[in-house]
Coordinates of C-alpha atoms in Angstrom, one line a residue:
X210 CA -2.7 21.9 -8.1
X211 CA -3.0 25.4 -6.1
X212 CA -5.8 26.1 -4.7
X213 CA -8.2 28.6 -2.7
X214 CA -11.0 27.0 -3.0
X215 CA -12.0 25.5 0.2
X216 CA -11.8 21.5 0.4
X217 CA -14.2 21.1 3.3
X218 CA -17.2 23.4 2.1
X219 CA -19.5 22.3 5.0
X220 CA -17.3 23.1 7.6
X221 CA -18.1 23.1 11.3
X222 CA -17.1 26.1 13.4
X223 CA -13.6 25.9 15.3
X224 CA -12.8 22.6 13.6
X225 CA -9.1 22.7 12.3
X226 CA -9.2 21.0 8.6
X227 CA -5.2 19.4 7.9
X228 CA -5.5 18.5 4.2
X229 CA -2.7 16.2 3.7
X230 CA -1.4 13.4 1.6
X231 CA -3.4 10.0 1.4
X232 CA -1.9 7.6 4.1
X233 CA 0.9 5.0 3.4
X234 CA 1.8 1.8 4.1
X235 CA 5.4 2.5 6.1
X236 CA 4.9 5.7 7.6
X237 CA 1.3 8.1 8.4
X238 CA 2.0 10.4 6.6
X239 CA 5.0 11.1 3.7
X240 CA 5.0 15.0 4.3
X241 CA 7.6 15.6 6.9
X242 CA 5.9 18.8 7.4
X243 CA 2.5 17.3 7.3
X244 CA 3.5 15.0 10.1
X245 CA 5.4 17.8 12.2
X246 CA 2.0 19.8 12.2
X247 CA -0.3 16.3 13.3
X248 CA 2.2 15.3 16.0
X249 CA 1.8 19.7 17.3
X250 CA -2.0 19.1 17.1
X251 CA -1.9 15.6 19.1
X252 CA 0.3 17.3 21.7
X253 CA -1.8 20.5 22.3
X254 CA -5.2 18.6 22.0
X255 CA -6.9 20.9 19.5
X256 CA -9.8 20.1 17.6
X257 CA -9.1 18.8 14.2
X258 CA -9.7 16.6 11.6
X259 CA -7.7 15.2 8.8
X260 CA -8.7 15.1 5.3
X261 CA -7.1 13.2 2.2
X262 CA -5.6 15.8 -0.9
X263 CA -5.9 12.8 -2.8
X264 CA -2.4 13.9 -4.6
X265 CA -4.2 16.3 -6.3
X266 CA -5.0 19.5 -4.0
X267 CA -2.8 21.4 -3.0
X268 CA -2.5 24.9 -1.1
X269 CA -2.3 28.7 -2.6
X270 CA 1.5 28.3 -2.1
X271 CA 1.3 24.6 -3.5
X272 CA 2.4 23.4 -0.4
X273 CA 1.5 20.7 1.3
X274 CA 0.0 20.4 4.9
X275 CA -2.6 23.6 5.0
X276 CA -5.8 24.0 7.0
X277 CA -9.0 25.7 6.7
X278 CA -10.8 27.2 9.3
X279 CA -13.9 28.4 9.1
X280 CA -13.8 29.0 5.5
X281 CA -10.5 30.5 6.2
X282 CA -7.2 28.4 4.2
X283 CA -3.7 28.7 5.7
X284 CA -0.7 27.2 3.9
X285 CA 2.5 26.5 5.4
X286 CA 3.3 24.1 8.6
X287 CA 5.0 27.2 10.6
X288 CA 2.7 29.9 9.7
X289 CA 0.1 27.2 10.5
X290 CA 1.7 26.8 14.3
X291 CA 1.9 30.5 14.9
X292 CA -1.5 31.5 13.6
X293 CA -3.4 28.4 15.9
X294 CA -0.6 29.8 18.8
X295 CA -2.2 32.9 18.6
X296 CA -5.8 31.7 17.8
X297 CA -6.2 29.6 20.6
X298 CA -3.7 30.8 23.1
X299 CA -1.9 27.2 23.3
X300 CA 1.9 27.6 23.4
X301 CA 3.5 24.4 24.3
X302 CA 6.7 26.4 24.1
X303 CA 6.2 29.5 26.8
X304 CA 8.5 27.9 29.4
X305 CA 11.5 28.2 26.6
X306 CA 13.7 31.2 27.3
X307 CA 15.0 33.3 24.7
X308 CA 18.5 31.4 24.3
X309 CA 16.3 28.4 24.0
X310 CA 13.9 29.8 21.4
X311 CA 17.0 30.7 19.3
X312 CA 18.5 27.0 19.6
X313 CA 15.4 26.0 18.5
X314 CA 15.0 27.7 15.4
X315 CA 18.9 26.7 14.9
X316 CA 17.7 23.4 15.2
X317 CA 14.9 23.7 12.9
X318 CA 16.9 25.3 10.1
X319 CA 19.6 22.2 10.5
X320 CA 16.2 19.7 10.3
X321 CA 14.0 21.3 7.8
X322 CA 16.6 22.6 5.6
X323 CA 19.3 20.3 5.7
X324 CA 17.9 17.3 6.5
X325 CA 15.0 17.6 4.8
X326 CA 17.5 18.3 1.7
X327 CA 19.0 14.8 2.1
X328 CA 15.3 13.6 1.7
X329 CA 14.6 15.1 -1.1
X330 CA 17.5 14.4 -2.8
X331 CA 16.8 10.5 -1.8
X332 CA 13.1 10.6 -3.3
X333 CA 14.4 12.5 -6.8
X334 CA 16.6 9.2 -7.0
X335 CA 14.9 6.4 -5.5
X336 CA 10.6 6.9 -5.4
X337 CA 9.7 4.0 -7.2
X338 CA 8.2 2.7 -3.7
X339 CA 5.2 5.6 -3.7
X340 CA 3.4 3.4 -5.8
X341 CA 3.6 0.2 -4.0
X342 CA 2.4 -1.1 -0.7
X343 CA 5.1 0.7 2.0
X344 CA 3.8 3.7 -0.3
X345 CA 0.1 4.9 -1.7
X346 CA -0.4 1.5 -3.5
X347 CA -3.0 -0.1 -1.7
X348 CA -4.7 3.1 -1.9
X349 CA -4.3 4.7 -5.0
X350 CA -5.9 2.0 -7.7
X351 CA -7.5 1.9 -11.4
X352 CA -6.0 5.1 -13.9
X353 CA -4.7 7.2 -11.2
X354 CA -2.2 4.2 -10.4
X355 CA -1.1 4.1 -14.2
X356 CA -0.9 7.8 -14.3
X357 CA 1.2 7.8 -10.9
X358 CA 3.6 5.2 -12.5
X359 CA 3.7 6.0 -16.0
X360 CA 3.9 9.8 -15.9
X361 CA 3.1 11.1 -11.6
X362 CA 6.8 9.7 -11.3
X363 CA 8.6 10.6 -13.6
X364 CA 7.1 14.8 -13.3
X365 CA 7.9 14.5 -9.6
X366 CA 11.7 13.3 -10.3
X367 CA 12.2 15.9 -12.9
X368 CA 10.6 18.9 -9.9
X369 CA 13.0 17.1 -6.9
X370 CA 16.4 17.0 -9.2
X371 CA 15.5 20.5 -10.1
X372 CA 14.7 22.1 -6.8
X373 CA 17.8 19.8 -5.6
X374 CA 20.1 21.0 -8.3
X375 CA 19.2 24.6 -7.5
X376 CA 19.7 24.0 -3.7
X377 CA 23.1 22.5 -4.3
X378 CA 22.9 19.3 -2.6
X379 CA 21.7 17.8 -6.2
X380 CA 25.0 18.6 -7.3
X381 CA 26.8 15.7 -4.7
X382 CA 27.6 12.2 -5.6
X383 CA 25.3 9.6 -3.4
X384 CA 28.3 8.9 -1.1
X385 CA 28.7 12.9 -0.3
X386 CA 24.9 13.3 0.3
X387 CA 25.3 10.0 2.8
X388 CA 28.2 11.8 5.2
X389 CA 26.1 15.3 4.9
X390 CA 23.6 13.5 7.0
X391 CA 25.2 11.5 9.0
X392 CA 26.7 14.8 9.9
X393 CA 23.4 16.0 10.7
X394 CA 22.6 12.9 12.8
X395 CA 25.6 13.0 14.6
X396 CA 24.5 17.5 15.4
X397 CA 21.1 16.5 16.4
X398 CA 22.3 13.5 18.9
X399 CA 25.0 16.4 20.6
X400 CA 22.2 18.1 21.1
X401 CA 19.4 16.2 22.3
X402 CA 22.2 14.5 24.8
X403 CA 20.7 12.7 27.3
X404 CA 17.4 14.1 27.7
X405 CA 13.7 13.4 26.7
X406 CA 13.7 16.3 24.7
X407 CA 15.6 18.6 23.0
X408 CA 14.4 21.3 26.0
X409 CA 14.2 18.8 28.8
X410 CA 11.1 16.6 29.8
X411 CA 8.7 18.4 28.5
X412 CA 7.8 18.0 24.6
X413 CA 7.6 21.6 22.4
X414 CA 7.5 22.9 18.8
X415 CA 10.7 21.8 18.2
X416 CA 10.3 18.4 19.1
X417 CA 7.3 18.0 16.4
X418 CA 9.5 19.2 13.7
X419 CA 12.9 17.2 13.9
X420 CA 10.2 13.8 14.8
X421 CA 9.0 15.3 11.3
X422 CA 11.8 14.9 9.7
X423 CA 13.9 11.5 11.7
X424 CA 10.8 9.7 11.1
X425 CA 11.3 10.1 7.7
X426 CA 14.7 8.8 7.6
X427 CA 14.3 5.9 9.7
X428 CA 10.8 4.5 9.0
X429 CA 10.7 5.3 4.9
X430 CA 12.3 3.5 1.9
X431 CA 16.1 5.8 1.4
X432 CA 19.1 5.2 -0.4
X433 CA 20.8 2.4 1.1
X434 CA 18.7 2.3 3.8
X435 CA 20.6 -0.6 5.9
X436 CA 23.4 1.4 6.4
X437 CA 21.6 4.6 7.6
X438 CA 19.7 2.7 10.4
X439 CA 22.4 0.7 11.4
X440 CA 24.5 4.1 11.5
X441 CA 21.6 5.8 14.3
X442 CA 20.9 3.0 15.7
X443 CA 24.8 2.6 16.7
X444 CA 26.0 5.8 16.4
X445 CA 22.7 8.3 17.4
X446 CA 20.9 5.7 19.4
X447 CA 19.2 9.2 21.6
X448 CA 18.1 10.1 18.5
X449 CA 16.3 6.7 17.9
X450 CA 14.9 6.4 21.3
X451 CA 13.4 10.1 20.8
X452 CA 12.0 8.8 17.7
X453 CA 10.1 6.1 19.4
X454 CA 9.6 7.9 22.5
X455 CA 7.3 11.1 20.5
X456 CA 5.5 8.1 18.6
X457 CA 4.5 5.9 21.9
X458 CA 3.3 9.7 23.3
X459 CA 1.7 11.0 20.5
X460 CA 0.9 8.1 18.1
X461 CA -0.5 5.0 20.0
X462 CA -2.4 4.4 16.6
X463 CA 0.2 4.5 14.4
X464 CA 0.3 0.7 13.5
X465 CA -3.2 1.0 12.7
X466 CA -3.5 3.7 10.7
X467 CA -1.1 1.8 8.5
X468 CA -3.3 -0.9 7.9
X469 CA -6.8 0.6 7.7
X470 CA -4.8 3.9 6.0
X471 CA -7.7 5.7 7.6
X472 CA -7.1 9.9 7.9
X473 CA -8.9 9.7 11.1
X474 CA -9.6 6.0 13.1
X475 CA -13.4 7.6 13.1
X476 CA -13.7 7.2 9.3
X477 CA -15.4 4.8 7.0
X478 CA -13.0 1.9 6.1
X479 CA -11.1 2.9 3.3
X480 CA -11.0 0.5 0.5
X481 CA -7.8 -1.2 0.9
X482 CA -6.7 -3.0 -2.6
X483 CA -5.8 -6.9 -1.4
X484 CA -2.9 -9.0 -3.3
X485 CA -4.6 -12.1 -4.4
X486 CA -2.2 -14.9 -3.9
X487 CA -1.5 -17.0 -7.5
X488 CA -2.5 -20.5 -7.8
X489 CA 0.3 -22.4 -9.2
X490 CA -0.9 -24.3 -12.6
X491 CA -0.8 -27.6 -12.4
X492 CA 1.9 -29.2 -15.1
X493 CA -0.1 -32.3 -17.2
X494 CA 1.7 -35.0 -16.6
X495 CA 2.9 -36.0 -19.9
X496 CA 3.2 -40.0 -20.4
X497 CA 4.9 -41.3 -23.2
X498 CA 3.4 -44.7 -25.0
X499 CA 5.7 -46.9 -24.3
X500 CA 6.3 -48.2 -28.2
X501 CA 5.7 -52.1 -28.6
X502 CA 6.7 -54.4 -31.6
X503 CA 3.4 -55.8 -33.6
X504 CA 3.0 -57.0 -37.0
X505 CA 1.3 -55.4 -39.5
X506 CA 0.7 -56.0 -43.3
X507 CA 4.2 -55.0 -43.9
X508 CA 6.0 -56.9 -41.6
X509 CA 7.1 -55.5 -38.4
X510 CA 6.2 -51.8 -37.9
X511 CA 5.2 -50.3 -35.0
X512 CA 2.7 -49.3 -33.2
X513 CA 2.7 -47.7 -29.7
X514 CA 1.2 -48.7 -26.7
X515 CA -1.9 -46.4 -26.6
X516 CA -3.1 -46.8 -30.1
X517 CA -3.0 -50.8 -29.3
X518 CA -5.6 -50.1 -26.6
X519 CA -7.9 -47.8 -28.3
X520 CA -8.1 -50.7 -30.8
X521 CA -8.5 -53.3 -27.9
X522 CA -11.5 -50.9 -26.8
X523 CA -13.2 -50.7 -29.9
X524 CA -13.5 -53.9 -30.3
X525 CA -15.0 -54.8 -26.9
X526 CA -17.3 -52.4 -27.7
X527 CA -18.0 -53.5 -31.2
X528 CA -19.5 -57.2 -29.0
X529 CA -20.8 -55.1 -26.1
X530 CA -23.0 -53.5 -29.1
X531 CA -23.7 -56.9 -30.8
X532 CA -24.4 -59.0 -27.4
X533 CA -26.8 -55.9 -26.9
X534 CA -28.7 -55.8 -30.3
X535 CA -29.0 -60.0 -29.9
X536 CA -30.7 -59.3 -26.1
X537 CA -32.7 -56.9 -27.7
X538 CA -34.0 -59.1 -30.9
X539 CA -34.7 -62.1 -27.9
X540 CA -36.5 -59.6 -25.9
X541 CA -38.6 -58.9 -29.1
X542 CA -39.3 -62.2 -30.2
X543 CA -40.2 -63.2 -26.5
X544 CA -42.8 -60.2 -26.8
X545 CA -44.2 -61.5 -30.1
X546 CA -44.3 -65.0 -29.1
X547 CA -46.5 -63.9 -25.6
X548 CA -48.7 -61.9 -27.6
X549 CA -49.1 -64.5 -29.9
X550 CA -50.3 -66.7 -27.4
X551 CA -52.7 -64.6 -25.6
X552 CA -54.3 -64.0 -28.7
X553 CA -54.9 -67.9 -29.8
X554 CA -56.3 -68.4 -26.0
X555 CA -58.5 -65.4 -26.5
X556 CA -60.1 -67.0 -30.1
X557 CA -60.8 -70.1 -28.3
X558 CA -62.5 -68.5 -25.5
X559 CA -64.6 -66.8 -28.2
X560 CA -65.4 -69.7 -29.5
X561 CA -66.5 -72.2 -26.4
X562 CA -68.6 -69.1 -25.5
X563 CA -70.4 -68.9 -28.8
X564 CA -71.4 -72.6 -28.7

């Protein structure tokens, strides 16, 4: 829900706070916007630290990343840049003239307005994944899981058909919504061309936010997903090599923060639910008497197999018993007979002694 209340209440001086969504299992972070602002912070080496929303907090604006700083909260991933440009003095993107700073914010518009359109409109058809392991399963557990499926799902597809329907790209058939970004692939790759980045060798704003947004596309579960990569890695293959290019620069610990879904590597281990593996049962092995001909009073019924042995067994046990009570009246006699005896030896003693 919107907030101003401040998240981080015992706040260090100067640190940047970036409150953002709980880690996943297929990508960092699920915010495209979220992950535009952590790549800018990685690149210009400020001082900040990540912390968890727990799908619950959410800026003023009820927007998703904000910071705080020093007890100050500012919503919004490009107000964010500009006000820590300003701030700090860091501008990764000085050396951009101004026909370059105008392609970029054409190219921003075409990222965080179309593309990220195409992305909403995929997660208001298709989020059933959120809740499992490429998503916040492994981190979300006990009631909060069944809200998140039973109800968290279901609100947020109702809020992205709406917001899509009133954008107009809701308003497409799956197919049409497809070609609109391949369209925007196919822009993006013109433009990147052959170089490192979309301004040359060196990486800027820009750069952070259409990484953002690809990353998105190619690393999170989509509607018909197969044919999307196959179509950039074929047909925008610059676009995919920028895409892996910004993480082996900027995100070394990428793979890891998947696994430990840790905000920061410097964190306690977060509890990570573990799928138990079933046991198969074991099936009783059912073995049928085989059915044998006997006679009985009648003449010729019959009688199976196992009921022929439990008879057989009761009866050697019947003479186990009998040869056990005869040992046991020998035993007894022998006893009596030897006590006997001792005491008729004893009497004559007795007597020779008394004469």
């Amino acid at each position: 829900m919107p907030s101003t209340r401040l998240v981080k209440r015992n706040w260090d001086e100067d640190v940047i706070y970036h409150i953002q969504f709980p880690r996943m299992g297929c990508i960092p972070q699920s915010s495209p916007f979220a992950l535009k602002l952590e790549t800018w912070l990685r690149a210009t080496k400020l001082k900040y630290h990540n912390v968890s929303n727990n799908l619950t907090i959410f800026s003023h604006k009820g927007q998703i990343p904000f910071i705080e700083l020093n007890g100050r909260q500012i919503a919004d991933s490009n107000s964010i840049i500009e006000f820590l440009k300003e701030k700090y003095n860091v501008d990764i993107d000085s050396s951009l003239s101004e026909e370059q700073q105008a392609t970029g914010r054409a190219i921003r518009l075409l990222a965080e307005e179309s593309v990220f359109r195409v992305l909403m409109y995929n997660r208001s058809k298709y989020n059933d994944w959120l809740i499992k392991s490429e998503g916040f399963g492994d981190v979300v557990t006990g009631l909060k899981k069944k809200f998140l499926s039973k109800v968290g799902l279901k609100m947020l597809k109702r809020k992205l058909e709406s917001k899509c329907q009133a954008h107009g790209i809701g308003r497409n058939k799956e197919h049409e919504v497809e070609e609109i970004l391949k369209g925007d692939l196919k822009a993006l790759s013109v433009l990147l061309a052959e170089k490192q980045y979309f301004f040359g060798d060196k990486f800027t704003t820009i750069d952070a936010t259409v990484f953002g947004q690809l990353a998105q596309i190619y690393y999170t579960p989509i509607l018909n997903k197969e044919a999307i990569v196959k179509f950039m890695d074929d047909e925008t293959t610059n676009l995919v090599e920028f895409i892996k290019r910004v993480k082996e620069a900027y995100w070394s610990d990428w793979d890891e923060l998947l696994k430990t879904k840790k905000q920061n590597l410097t964190d306690p281990d977060v509890p990570v639910k573990v799928k138990k593996e079933k046991k198969p049962k074991k099936e009783k092995s059912k073995k049928e008497d085989k059915k044998i001909l006997v006679e009985d009073t009648d003449g010729g019924k019959e009688e199976t197999k196992g009921e022929e042995s439990k008879t057989d067994e009761k009866k050697e046990s019947e003479k186990d018993e009998k040869k056990d009570a005869e040992a046991a009246e020998n035993d007894t006699q022998t006893s009596k007979d030897e006590v006997k005896t001792e005491v008729v030896e004893d009497e004559k003693k007795e007597e020779k002694a008394s004469e």
